[in-house]
Short mmCIF file of C-alpha atoms in Angstrom, two decimals:
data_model
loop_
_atom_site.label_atom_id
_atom_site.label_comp_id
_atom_site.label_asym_id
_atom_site.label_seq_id
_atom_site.Cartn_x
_atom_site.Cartn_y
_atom_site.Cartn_z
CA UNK A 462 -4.90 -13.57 -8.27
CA UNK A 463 -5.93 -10.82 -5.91
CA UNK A 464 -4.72 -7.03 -5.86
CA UNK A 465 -4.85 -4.42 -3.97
CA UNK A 466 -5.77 -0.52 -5.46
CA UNK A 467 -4.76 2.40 -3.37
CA UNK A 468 -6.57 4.65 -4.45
CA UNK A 469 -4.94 7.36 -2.97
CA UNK A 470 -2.01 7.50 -0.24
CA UNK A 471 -3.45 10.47 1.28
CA UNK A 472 -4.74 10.00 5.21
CA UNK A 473 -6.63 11.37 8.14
CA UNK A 474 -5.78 8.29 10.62
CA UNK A 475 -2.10 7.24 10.55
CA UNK A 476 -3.43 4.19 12.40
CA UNK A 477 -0.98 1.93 14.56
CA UNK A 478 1.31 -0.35 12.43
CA UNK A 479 0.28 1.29 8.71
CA UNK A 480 2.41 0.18 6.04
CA UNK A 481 1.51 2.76 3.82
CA UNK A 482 3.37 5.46 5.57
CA UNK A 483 1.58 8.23 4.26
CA UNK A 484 3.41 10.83 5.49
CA UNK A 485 5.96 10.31 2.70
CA UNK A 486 3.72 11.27 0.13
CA UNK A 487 1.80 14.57 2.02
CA UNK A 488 2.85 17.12 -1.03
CA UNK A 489 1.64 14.85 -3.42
CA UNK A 490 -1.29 14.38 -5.61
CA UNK A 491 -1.51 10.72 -4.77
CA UNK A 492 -4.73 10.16 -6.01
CA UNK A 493 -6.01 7.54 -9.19
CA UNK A 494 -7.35 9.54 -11.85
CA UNK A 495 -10.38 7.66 -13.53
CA UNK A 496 -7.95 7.26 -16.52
CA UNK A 497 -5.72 5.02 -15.14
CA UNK A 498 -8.51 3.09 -12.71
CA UNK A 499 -9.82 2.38 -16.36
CA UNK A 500 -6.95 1.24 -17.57
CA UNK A 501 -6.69 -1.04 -14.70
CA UNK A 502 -10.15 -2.89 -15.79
CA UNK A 503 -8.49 -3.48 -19.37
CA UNK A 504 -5.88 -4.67 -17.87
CA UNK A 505 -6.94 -7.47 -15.31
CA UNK A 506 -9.14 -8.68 -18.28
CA UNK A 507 -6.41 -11.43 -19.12
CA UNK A 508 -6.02 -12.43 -15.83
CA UNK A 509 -8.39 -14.74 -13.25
CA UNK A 510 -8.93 -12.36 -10.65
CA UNK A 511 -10.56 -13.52 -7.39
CA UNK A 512 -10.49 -10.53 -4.73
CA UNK A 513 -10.12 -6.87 -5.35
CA UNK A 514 -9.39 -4.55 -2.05
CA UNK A 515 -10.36 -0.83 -2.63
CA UNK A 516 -7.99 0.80 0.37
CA UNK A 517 -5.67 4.27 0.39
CA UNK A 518 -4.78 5.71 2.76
CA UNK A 519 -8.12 6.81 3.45
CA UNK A 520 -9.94 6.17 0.08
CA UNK A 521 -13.07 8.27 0.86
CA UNK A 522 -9.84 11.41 1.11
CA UNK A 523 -9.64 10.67 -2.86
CA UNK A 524 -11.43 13.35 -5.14
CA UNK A 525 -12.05 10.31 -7.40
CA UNK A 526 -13.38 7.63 -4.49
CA UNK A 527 -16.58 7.67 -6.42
CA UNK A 528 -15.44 7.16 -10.25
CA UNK A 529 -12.81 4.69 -8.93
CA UNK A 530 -15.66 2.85 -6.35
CA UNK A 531 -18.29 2.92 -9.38
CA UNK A 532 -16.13 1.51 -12.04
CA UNK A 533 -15.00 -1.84 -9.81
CA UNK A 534 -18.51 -2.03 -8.51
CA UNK A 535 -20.03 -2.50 -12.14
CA UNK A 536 -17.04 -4.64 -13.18
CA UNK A 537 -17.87 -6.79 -10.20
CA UNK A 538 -21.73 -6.88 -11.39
CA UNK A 539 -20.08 -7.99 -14.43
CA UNK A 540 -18.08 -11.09 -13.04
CA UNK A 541 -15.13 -9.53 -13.86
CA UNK A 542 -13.82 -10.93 -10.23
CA UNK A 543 -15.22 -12.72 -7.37
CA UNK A 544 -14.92 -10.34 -4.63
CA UNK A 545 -14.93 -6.34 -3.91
CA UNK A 546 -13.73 -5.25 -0.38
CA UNK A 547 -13.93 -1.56 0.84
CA UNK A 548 -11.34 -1.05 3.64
CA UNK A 549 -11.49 2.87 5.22
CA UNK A 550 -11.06 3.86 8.77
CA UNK A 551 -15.01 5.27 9.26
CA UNK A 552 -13.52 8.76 10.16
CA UNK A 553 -16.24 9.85 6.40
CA UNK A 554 -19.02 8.81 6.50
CA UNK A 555 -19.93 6.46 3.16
CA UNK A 556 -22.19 8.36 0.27
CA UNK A 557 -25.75 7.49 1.18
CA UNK A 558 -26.77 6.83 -2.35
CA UNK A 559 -23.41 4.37 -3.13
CA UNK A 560 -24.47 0.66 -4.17
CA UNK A 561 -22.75 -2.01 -1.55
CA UNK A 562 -24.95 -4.69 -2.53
CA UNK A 563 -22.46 -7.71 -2.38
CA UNK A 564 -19.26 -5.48 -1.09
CA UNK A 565 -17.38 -6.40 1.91
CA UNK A 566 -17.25 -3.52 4.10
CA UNK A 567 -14.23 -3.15 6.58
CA UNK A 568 -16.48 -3.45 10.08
CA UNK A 569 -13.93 -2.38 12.44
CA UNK A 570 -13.36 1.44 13.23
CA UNK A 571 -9.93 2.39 13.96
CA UNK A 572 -10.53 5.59 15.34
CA UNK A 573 -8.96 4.99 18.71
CA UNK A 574 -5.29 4.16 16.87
CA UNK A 575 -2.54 6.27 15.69
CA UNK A 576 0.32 6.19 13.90
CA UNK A 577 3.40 4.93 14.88
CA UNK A 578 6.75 6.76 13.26
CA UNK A 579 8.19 3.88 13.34
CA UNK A 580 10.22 2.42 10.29
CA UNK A 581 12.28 -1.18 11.37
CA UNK A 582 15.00 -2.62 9.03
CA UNK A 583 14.91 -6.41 9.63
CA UNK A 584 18.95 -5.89 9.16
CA UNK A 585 19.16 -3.18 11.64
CA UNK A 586 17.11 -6.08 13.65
CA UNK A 587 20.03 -8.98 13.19
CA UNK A 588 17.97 -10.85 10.70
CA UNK A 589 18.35 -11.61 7.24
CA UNK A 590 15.42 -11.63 4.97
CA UNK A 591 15.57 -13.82 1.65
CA UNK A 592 12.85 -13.00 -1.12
CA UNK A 593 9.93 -15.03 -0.03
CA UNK A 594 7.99 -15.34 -3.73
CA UNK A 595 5.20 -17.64 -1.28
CA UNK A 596 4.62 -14.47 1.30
CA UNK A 597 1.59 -14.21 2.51
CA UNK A 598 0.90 -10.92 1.79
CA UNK A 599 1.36 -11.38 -1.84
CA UNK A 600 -0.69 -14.65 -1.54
CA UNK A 601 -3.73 -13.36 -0.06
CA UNK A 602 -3.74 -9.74 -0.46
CA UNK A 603 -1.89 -9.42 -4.22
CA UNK A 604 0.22 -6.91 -6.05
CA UNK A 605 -0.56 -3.30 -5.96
CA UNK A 606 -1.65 -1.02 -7.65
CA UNK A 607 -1.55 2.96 -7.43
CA UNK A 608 -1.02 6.63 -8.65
CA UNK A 609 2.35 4.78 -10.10
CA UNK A 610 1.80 1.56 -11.45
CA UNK A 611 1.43 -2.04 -10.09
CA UNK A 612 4.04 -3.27 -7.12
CA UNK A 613 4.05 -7.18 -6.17
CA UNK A 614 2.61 -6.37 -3.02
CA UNK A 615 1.34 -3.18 -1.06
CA UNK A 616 4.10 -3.23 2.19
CA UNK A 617 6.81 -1.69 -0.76
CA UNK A 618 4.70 1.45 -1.69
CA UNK A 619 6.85 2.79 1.15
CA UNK A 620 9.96 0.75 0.99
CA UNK A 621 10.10 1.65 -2.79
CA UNK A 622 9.69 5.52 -2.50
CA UNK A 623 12.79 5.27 0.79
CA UNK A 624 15.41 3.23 -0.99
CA UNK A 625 15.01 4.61 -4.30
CA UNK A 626 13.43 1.88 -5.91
CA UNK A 627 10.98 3.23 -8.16
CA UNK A 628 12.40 1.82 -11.04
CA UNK A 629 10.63 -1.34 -9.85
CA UNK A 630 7.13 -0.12 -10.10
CA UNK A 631 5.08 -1.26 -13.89
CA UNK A 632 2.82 -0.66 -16.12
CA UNK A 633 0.99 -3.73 -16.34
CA UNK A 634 -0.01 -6.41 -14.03
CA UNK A 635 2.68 -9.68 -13.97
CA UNK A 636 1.97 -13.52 -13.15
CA UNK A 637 4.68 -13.74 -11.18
CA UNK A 638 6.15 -11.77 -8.10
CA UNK A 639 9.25 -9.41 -9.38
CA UNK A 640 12.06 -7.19 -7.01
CA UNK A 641 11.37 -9.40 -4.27
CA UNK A 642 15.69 -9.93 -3.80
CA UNK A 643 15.48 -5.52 -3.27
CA UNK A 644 12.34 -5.61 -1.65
CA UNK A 645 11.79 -8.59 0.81
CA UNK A 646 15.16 -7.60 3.01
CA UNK A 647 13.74 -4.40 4.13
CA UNK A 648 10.38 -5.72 4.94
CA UNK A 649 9.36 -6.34 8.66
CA UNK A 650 6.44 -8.76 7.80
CA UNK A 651 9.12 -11.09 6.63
CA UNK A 652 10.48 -11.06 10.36
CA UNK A 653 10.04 -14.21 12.35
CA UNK A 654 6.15 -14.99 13.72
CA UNK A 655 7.47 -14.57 17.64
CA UNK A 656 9.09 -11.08 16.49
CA UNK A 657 5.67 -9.98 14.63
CA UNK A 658 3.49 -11.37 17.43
CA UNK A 659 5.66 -9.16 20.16
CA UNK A 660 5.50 -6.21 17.79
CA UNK A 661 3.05 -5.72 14.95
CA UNK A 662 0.12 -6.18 16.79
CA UNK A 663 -0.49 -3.73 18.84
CA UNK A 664 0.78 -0.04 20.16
CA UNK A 665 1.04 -1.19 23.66
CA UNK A 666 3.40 -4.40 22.74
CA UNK A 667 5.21 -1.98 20.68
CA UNK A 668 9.09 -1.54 22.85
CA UNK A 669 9.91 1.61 23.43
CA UNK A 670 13.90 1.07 21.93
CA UNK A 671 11.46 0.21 18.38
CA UNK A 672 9.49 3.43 18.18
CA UNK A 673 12.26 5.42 16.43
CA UNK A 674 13.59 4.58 12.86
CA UNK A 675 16.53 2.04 12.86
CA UNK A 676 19.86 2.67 10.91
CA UNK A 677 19.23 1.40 7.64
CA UNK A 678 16.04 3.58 7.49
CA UNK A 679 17.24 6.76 8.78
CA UNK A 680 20.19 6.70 6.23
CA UNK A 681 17.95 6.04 3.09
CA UNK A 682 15.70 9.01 4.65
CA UNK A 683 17.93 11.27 5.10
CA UNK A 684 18.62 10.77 1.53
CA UNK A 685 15.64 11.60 0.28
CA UNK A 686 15.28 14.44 1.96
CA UNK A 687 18.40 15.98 0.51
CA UNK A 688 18.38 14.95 -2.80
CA UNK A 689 15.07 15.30 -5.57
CA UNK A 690 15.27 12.54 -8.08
CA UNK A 691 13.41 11.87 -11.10
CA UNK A 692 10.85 9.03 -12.07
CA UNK A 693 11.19 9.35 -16.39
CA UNK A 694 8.47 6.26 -16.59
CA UNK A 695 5.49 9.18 -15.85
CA UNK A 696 7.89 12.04 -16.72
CA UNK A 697 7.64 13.83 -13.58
CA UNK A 698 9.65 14.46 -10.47
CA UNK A 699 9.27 14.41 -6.84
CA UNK A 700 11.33 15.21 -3.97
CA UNK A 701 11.70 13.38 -0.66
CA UNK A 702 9.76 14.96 2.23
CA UNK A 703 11.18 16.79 5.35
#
């Protein structure tokens, strides 16, 4: 089992293609506290846990980066897991003084890229997405885990937060995939391989009809930014951005 913990959703990059879409969550304190990054050690310790990616966002943007970075580095001394990764976008420079003895660092600056507005509805598209428990996002980079709770992968931080699926966020870690017949439809990296190839891969293969929101995505905006709704599992509320 491998997860992913986005450790916070704030960023200075919006680089081409993000998932995260962080500008839905700019008046929020996105950030894991070290509470709840300790609470994710308990909780994994039931579980054979291979790879852990440390990723945001920007992670080095989060006021906790260091507790958060500190506690999975000593867990991974510990054998908790097999594998730490450390993916940020080299716009901040790393702590001198912070241990990456046996942690993958992401190699590849992305300063040159930027964000694409760009939301895409496989429906909107003329294709019909059926929950795909063997995805390979799931499969090799694992559920999710931030300021919320765990997701069963990372790609429905945003769809969850458009469409008003919140409810499907929890508070522990599951065996199996979960939400995937409410998630999985939405989700452009369940498109076709010839579809992703012409348009996930890079801003200048990126059609010019694609770089606006499509129907589906527009409507489920425009909701949230005229309505504030309530999330009762953490007792707080948030409204939609504008």
């Amino acid at each position: 089992m491998n997860f992913e913990i986005n450790c916070t959703l704030k960023c200075n990059q919006r680089c081409a293609n993000c998932n995260r879409c962080p500008e839905l969550f700019e008046k929020e304190d996105t950030d894991i506290t070290p509470q709840q990054i300790d609470k994710f050690i308990e909780d994994i310790k039931n579980f054979k846990v291979n790879k852990i990616k440390l990723l945001g966002g920007e992670p080095l943007m989060s006021k906790h980066f260091r507790y958060v970075y500190d506690t999975l580095k000593k867990a991974l001394d510990n054998k908790q897991f097999n594998m730490l990764k450390l993916d940020y976008n080299h716009t901040i420079s790393l702590p001198k003084d912070l241990d990456t003895k046996g942690v993958r660092l992401m190699g590849k600056s992305l300063n040159n890229k930027r964000h694409l507005p760009v939301y895409w509805d496989p429906g909107d598209l003329g294709y019909q997405i059926l929950p795909r428990p063997n995805c390979e996002m799931i499969r090799k980079c694992g559920q999710s885990y931030d300021y919320k709770g765990y997701l069963p992968c990372s790609a429905a931080i945003a769809i969850v937060r458009i469409f008003h699926l919140e409810h499907l966020y929890m508070d522990k870690p599951q065996r199996k995939p979960w939400g995937l017949d409410k998630l999985c439809k939405h989700c452009i990296f369940g498109m076709p391989d010839e579809w992703r190839k012409a348009h996930l891969f890079g801003v200048k293969n990126c059609l010019p009809e694609h770089r606006t929101k499509t129907k589906t995505f527009m409507k489920a905006l425009d909701a949230l930014e005229k309505y504030s709704y309530s999330m009762c599992e953490w007792g707080n509320s948030v409204t939609g951005v504008k």
